[in-house]
CSV table of C-alpha atoms in Angstrom, one decimal:
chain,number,residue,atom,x,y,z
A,1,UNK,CA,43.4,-67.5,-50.9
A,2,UNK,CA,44.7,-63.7,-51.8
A,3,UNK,CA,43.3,-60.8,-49.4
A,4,UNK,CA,40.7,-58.9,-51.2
A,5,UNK,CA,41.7,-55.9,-52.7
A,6,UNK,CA,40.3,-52.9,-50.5
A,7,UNK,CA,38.5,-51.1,-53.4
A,8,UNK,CA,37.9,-53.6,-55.2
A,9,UNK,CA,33.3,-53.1,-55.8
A,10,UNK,CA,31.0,-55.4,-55.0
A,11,UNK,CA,29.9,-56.4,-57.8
A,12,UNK,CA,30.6,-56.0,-61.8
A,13,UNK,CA,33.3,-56.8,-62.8
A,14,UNK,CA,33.2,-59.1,-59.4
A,15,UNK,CA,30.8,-62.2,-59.7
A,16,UNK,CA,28.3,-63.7,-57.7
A,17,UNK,CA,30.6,-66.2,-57.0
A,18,UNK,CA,33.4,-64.4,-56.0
A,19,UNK,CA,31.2,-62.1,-53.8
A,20,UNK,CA,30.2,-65.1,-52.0
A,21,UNK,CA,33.7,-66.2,-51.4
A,22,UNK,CA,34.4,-62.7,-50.0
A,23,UNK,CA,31.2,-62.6,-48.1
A,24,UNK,CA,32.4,-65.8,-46.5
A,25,UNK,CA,35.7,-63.8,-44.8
A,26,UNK,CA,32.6,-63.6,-42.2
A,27,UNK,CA,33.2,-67.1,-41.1
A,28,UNK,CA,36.3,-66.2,-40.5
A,29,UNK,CA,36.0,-63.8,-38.1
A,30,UNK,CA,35.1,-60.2,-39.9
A,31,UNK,CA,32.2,-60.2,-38.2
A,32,UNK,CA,33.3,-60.0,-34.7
A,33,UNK,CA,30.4,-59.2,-32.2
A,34,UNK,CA,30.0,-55.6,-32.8
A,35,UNK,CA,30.0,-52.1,-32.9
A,36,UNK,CA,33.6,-51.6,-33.6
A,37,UNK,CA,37.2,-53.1,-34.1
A,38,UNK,CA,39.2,-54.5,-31.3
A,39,UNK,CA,42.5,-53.1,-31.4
A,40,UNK,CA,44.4,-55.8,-30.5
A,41,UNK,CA,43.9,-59.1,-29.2
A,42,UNK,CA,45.6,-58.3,-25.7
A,43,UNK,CA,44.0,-58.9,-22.1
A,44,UNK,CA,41.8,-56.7,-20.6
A,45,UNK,CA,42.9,-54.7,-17.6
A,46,UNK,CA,41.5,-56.2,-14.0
A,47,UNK,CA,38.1,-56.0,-13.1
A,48,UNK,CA,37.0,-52.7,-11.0
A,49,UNK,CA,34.7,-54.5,-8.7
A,50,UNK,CA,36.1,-58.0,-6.6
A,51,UNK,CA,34.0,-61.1,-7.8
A,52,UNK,CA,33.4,-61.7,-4.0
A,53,UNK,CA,30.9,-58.5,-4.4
A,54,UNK,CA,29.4,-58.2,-7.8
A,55,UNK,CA,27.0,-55.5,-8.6
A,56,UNK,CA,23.2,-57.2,-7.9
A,57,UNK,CA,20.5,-56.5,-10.4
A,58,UNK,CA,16.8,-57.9,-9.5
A,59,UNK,CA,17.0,-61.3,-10.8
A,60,UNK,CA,18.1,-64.9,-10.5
A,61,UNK,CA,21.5,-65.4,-9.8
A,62,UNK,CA,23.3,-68.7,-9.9
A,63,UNK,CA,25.0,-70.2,-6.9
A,64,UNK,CA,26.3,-73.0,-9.0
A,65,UNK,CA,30.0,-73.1,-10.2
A,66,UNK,CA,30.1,-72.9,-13.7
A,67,UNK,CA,34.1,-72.5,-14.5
A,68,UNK,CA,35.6,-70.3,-16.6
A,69,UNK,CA,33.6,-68.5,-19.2
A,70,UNK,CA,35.6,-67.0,-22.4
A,71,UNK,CA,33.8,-64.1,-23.4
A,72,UNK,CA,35.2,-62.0,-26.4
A,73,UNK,CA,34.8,-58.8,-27.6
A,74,UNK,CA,35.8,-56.3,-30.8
A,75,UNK,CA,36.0,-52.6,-29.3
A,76,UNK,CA,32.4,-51.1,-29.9
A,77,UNK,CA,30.5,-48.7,-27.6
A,78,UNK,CA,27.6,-50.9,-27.6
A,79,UNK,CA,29.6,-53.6,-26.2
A,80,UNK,CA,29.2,-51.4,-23.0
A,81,UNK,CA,27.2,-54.7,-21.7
A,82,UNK,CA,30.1,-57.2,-22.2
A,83,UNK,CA,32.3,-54.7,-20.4
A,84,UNK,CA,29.9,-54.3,-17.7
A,85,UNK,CA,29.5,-57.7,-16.8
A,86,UNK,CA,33.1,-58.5,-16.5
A,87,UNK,CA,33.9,-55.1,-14.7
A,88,UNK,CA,30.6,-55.1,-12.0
A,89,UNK,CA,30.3,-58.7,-11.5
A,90,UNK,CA,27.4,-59.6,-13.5
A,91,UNK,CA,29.3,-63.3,-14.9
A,92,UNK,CA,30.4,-63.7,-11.3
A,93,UNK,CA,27.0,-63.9,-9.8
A,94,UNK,CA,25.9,-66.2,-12.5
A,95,UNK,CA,28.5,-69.1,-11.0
A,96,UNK,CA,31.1,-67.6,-14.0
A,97,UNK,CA,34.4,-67.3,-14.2
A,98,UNK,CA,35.2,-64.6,-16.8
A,99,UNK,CA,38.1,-63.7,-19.3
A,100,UNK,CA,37.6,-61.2,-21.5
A,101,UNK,CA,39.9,-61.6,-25.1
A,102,UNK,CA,40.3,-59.1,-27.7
A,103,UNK,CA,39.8,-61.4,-30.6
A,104,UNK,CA,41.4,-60.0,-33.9
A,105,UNK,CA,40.1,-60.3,-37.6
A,106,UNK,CA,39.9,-63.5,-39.0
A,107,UNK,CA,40.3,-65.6,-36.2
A,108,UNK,CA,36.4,-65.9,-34.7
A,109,UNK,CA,35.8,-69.4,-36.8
A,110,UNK,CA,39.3,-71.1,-35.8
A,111,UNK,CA,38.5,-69.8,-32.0
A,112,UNK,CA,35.2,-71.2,-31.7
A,113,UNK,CA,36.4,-74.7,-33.2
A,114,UNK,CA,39.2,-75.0,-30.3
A,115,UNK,CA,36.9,-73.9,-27.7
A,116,UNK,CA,38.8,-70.9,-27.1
A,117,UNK,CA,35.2,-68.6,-27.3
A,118,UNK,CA,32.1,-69.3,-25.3
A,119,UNK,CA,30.4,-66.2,-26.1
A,120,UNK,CA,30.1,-62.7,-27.6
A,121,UNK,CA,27.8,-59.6,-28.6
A,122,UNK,CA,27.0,-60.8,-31.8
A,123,UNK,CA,25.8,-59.1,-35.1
A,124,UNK,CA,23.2,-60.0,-38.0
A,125,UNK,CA,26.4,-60.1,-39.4
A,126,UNK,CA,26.8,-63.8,-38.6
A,127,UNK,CA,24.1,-64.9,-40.5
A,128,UNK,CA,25.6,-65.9,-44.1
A,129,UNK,CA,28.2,-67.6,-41.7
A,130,UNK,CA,26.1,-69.4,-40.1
A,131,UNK,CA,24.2,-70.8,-42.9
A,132,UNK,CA,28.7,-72.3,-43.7
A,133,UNK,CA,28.4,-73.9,-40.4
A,134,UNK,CA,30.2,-71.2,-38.0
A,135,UNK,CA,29.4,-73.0,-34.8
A,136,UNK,CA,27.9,-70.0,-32.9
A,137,UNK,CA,24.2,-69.5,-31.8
A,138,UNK,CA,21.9,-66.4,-30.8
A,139,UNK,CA,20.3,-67.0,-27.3
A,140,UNK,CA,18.9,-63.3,-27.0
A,141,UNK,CA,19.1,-59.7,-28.7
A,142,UNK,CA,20.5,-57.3,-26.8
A,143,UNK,CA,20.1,-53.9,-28.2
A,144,UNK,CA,19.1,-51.2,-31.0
A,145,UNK,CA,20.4,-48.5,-32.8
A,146,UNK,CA,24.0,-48.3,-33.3
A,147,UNK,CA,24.5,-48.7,-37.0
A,148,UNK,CA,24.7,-45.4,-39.2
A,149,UNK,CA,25.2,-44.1,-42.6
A,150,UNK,CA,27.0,-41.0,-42.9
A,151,UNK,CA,28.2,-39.0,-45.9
A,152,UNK,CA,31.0,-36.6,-46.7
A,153,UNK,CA,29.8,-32.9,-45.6
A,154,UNK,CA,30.7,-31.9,-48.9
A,155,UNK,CA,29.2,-34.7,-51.3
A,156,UNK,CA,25.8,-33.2,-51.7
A,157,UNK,CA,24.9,-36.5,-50.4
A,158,UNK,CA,21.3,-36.3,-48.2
A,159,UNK,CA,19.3,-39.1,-48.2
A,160,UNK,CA,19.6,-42.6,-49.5
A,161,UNK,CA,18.6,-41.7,-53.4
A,162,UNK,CA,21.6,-39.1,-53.6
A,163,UNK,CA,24.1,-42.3,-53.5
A,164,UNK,CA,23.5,-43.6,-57.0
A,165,UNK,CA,26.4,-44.0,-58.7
A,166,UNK,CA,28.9,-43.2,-55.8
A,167,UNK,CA,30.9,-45.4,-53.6
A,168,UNK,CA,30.4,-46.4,-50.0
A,169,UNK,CA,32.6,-47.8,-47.5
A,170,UNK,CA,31.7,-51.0,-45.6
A,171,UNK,CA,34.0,-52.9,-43.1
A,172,UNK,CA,33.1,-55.8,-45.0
A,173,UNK,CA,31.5,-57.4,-47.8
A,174,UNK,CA,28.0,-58.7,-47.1
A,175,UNK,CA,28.0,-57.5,-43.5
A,176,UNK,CA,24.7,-55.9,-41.4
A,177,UNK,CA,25.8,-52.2,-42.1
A,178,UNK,CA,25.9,-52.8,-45.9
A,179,UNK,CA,22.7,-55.2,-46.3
A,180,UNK,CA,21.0,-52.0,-44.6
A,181,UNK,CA,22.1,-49.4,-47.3
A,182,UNK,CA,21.1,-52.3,-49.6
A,183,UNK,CA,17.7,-52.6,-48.0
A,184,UNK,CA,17.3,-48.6,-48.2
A,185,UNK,CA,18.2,-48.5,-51.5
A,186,UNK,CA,15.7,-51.2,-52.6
A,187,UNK,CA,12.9,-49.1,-51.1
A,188,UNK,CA,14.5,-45.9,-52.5
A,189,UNK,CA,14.1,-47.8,-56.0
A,190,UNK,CA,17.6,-48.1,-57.0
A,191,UNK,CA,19.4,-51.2,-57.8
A,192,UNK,CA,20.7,-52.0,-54.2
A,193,UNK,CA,23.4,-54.2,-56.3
A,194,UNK,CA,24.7,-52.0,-59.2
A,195,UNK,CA,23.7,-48.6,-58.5
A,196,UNK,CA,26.6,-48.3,-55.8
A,197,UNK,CA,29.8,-49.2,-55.7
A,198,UNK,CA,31.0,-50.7,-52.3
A,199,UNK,CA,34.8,-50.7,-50.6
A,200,UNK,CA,36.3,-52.1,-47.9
A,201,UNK,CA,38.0,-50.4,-45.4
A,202,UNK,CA,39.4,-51.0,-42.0
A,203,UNK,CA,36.8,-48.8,-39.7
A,204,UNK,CA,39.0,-46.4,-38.5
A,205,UNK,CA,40.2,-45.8,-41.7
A,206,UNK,CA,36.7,-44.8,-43.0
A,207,UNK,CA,37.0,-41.4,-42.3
A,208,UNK,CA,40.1,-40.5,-44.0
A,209,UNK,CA,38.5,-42.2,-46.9
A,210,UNK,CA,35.6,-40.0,-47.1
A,211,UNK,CA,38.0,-37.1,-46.8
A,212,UNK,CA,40.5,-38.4,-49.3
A,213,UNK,CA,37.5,-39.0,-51.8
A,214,UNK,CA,38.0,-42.5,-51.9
A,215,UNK,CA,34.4,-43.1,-51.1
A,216,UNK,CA,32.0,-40.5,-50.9
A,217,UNK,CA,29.8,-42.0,-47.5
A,218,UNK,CA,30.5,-44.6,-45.0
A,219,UNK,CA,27.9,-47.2,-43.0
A,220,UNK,CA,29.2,-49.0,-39.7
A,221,UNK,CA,28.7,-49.1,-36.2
A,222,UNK,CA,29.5,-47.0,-33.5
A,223,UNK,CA,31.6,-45.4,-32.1
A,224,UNK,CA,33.3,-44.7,-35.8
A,225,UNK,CA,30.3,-42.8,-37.4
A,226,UNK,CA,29.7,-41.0,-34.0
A,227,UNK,CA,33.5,-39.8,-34.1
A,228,UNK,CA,33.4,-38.5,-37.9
A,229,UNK,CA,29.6,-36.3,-36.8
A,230,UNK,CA,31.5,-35.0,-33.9
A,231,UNK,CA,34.4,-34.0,-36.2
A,232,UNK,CA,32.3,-32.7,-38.6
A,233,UNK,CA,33.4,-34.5,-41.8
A,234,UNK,CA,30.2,-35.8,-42.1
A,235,UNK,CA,26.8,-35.7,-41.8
A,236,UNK,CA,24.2,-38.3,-41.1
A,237,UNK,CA,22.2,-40.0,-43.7
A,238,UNK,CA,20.3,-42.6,-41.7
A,239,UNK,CA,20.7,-44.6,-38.3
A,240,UNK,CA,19.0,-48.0,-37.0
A,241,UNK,CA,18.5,-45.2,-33.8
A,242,UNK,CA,16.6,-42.9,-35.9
A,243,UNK,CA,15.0,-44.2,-39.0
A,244,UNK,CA,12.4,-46.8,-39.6
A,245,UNK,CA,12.6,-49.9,-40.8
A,246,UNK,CA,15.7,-50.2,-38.8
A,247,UNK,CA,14.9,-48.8,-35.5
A,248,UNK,CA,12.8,-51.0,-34.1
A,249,UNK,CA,14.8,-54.2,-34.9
A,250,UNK,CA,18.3,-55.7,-32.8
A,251,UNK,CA,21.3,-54.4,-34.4
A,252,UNK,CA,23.3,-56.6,-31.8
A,253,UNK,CA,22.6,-60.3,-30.2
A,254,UNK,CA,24.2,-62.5,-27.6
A,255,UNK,CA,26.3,-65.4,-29.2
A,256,UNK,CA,27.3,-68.5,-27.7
A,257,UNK,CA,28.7,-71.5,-29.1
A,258,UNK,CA,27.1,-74.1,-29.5
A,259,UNK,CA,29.6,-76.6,-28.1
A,260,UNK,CA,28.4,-74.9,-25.0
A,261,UNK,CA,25.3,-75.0,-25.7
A,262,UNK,CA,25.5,-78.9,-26.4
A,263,UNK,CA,27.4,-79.6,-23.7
A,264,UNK,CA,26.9,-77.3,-21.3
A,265,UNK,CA,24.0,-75.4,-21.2
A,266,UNK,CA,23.6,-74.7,-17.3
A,267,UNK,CA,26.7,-72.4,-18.8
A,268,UNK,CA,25.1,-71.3,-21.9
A,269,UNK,CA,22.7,-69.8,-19.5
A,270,UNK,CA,24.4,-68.1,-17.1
A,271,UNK,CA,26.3,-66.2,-20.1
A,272,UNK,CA,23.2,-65.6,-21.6
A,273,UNK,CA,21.7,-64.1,-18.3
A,274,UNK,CA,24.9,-62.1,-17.2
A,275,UNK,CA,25.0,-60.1,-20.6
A,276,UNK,CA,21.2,-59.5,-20.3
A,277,UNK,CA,21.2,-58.2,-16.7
A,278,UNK,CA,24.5,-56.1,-17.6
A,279,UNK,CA,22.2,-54.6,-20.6
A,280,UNK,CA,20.0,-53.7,-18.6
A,281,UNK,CA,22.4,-51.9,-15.9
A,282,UNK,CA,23.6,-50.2,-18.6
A,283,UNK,CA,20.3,-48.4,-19.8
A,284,UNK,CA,19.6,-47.1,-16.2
A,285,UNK,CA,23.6,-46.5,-15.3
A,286,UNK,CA,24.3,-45.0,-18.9
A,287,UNK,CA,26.8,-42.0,-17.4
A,288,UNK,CA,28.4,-44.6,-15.3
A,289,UNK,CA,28.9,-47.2,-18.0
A,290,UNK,CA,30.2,-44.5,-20.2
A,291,UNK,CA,32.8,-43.8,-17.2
A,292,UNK,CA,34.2,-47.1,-16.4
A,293,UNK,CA,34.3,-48.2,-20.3
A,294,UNK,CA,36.4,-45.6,-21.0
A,295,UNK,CA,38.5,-45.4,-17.9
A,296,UNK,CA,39.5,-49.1,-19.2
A,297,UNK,CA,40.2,-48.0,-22.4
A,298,UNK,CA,38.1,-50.7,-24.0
A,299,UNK,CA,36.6,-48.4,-26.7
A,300,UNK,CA,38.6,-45.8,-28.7
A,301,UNK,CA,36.2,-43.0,-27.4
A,302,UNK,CA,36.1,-40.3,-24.4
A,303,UNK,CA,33.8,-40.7,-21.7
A,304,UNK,CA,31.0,-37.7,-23.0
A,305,UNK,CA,30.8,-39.3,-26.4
A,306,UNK,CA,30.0,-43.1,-25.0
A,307,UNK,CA,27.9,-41.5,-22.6
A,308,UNK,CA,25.8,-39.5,-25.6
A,309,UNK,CA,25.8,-42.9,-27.5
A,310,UNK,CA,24.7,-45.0,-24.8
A,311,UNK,CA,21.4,-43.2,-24.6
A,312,UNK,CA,20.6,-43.9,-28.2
A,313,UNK,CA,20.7,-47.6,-27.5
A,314,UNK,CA,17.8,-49.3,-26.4
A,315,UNK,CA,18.9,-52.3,-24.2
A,316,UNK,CA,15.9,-54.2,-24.2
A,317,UNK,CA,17.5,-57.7,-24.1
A,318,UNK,CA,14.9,-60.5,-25.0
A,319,UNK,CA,14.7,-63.9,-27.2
A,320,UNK,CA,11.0,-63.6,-28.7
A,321,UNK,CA,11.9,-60.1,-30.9
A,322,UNK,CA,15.9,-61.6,-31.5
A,323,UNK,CA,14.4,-64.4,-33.5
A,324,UNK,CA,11.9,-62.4,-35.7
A,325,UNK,CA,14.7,-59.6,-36.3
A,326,UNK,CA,16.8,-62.6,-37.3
A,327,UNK,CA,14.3,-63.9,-39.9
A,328,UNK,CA,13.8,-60.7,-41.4
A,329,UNK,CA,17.5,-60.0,-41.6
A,330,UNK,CA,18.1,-63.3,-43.2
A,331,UNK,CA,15.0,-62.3,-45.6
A,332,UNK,CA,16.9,-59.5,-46.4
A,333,UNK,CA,20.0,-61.3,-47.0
A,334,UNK,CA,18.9,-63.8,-49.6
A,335,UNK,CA,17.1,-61.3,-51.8
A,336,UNK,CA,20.3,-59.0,-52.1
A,337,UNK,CA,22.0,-62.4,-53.0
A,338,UNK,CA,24.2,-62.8,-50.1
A,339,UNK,CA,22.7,-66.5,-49.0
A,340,UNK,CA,22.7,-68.9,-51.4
A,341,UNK,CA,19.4,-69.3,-53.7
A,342,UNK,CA,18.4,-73.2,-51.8
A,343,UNK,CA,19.0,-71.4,-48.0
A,344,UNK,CA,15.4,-71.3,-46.6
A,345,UNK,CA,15.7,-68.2,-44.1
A,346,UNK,CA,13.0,-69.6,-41.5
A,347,UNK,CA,15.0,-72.5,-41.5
A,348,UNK,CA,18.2,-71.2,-41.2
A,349,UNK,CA,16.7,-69.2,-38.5
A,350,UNK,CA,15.7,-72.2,-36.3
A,351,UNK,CA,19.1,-73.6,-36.6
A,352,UNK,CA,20.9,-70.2,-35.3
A,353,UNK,CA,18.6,-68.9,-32.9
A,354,UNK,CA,18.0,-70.8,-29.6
A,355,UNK,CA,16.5,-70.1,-26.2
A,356,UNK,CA,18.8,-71.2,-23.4
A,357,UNK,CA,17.7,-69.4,-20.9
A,358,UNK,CA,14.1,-67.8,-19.2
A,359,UNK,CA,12.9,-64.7,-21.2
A,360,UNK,CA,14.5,-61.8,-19.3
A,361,UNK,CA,12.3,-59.4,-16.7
A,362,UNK,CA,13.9,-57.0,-14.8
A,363,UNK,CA,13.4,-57.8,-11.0
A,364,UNK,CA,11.9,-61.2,-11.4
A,365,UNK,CA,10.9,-63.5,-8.6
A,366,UNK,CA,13.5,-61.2,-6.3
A,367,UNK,CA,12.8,-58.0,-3.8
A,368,UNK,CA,16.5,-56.8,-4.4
A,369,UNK,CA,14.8,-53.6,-6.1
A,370,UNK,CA,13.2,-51.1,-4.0
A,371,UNK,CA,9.1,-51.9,-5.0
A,372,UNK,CA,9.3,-48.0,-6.4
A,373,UNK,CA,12.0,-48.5,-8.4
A,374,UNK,CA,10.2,-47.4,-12.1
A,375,UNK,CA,11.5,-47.7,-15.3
A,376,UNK,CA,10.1,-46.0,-18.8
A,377,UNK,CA,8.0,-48.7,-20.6
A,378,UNK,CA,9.3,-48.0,-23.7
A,379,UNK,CA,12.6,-49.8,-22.4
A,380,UNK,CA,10.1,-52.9,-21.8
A,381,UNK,CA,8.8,-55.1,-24.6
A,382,UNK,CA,5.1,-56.0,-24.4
A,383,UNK,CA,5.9,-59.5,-23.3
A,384,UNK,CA,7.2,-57.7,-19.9
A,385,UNK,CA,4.1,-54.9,-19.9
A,386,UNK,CA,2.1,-58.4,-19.9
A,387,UNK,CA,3.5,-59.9,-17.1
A,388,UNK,CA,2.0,-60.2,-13.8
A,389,UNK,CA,5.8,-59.0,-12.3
A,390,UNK,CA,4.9,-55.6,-13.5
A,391,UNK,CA,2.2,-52.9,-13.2
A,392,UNK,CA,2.0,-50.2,-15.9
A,393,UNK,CA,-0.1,-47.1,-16.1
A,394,UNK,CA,0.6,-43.0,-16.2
A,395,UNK,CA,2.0,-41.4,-13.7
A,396,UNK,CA,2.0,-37.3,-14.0
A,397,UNK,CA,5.2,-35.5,-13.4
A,398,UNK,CA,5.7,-33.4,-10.4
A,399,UNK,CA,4.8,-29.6,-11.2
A,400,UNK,CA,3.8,-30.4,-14.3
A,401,UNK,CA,0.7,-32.3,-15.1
A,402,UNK,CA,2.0,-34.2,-18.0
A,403,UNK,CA,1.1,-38.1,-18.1
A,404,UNK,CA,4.4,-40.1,-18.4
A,405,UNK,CA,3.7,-43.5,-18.9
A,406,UNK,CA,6.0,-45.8,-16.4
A,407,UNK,CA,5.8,-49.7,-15.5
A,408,UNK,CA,6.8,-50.8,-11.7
A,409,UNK,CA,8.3,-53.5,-10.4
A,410,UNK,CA,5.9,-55.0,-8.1
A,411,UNK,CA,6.9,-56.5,-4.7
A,412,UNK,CA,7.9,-60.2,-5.0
């Protein structure tokens, strides 16, 4: 099959069919965990901290030996938990043995079928491939808010209405990014299909589009849109960190496949556990995260601008809200046409979202935490406000008098 031309729109003079086909480069492996690109698919540089002394984070860990785990990764700041896990030890103490691969464009679907992937930050993106039988499932979401749309500084372009009859640049056809213009559209009123012309581009390119006048406004993960605000090309339309409905849904998820879930799930686990504890590191450690992701060079940003984007994340890793963020996307997906008309989202959701593991609470069943160690109960969904591991109430701010509400970690 011929590679897409770049510019080539969406739809009209394109057909439904043809969309579909290029929709289906996800399979292939366009929709690579996350927030970003890998640059290559080289191997990572040595872990910081020795496997013989991982970083602890209240919890289970796993004594067991679980072999080598295969855990890929695309280049995003959000990633910053993948990273984290292989560089502080968080696999290790789940009985892991971790590689991390860079894992190029079109190569996720031929990976996963020669066992060469057990796992990944994962996207919504996944879904339409899902539903062609990519064998990779969701075992947990991970985080919010790194997806933004951003528009040349000189387009006139300020909210979601302004981008009828323009074009808008999309690292691939049918991905999360784009269904979420699509989505904003719809409520906008326009004609999320025809009322804007869509383009692929590779994401670092996306810039120098919107510059060039190629496309007029851009949508993609971080760090790309965070790099063209900082430059001041453009400005910011919307983000899933900012703007309802996207805020409060997982942009990113934790993907295993399922041949490991099949066959070895004591594995399936333990990956699904090291990338949640990791998360969570990450939303209390964000400066230091920031520091040794770009010290490895894993993401094509500096150290203060992973550090400002790792705040606007909220790591709040947990199975319950990954499946319901999964049906909606998928709800989402079939009424912009993307799945075909037969799929029945609930159903497809079933197949590609599966608990492997205990829901995650921070400090479980372990007295590794100090019992004052406190954490902002925003972070924590309800299920964990609920549970009897926790206390929550207000607590008033030294000097100031102002209630701050704050759950606790109570004494195991």
């Amino acid at each position: 099959m011929n590679r897409p031309d770049r510019d080539q729109p969406l739809h009209s003079p394109m057909s439904r069919r043809e969309f579909l086909r290029y929709a289906g480069l996800l399979s292939g492996g366009l929709l690579l965990s996350a927030c970003g690109v890998a640059p290559a698919a080289v191997a990572p540089p040595t872990p910081t901290t020795p496997s013989l002394s991982p970083t602890r984070l209240p919890g289970d860990t796993n004594s067991a030996h679980l072999g080598k785990a295969i855990i890929a990764y695309a280049g995003g700041a959000c990633e910053a938990p993948t990273f984290i896990a292989y560089e502080k030890g968080f696999f290790q103490a789940e009985g892991l043995e971790p590689e991390l691969i860079a894992l190029e464009a079109n190569t996720l679907k031929e990976a996963l079928a020669a066992g060469k992937i057990d796992g990944l930050q994962q996207t919504a993106d996944s879904i339409k491939s899902i539903e062609q039988g990519l064998e990779i499932r969701i075992t947990s979401g991970l985080h919010k808010g790194c997806i933004r749309l951003v528009a040349g500084a000189d387009t006139g372009i300020t909210k979601v209405a302004d981008l009828k009859g323009k074009a808008v640049g999309v690292h691939v056809f049918g991905g999360l990014p784009q269904v979420l213009v699509q989505w904003a559209l719809a409520d906008a009123g326009l004609d999320p299909i025809n009322d804007v012309t869509y383009k692929v581009f590779p994401p670092p390119q996306l810039e120098a589009a919107v510059e060039k006048g190629e496309i007029q406004a851009f949508v993609m993960y971080d760090p790309f849109p965070a790099i063209a605000l900082n430059n001041k090309t453009v400005i910011q339309v919307f983000s899933t960190h900012d703007d309802q409905p996207y805020k409060d849904m997982f942009c990113c998820f934790i993907g295993v496949a399922k041949g490991v879930i099949d066959q070895q799930p004591e594995k399936a686990a333990a990956i699904t556990q090291a990338l949640q504890k990791a998360a969570y590191w990450v939303s209390q450690n964000q400066a230091e995260a920031a520091r040794i992701v770009a010290a490895k060079k894993y993401v094509p940003a500096s150290e203060e601008l992973l550090a400002s984007l790792l705040t606007l994340y909220d790591y709040v890793p947990n199975f319950g809200n990954a499946k319901a963020h999964f049906l909606r996307y998928a709800q989402v997906l079939k009424q912009v046409g993307v799945l075909e008309a037969d799929t029945d989202p609930a159903a497809l959701t079933d197949l590609a979202v599966l608990q492997v593991a205990p829901e995650f609470v921070p400090g479980s069943g372990h007295s590794h935490t100090p019992p004052s160690a406190q954490f902002p109960a925003h972070l924590i969904p309800e299920l964990y406000a609920a549970s009897p591991l926790v206390t929550c109430g207000p607590e008033h701010s030294h000097g100031h008098g102002q209630a701050q509400f704050y759950c606790k970690l109570n004494r195991a």
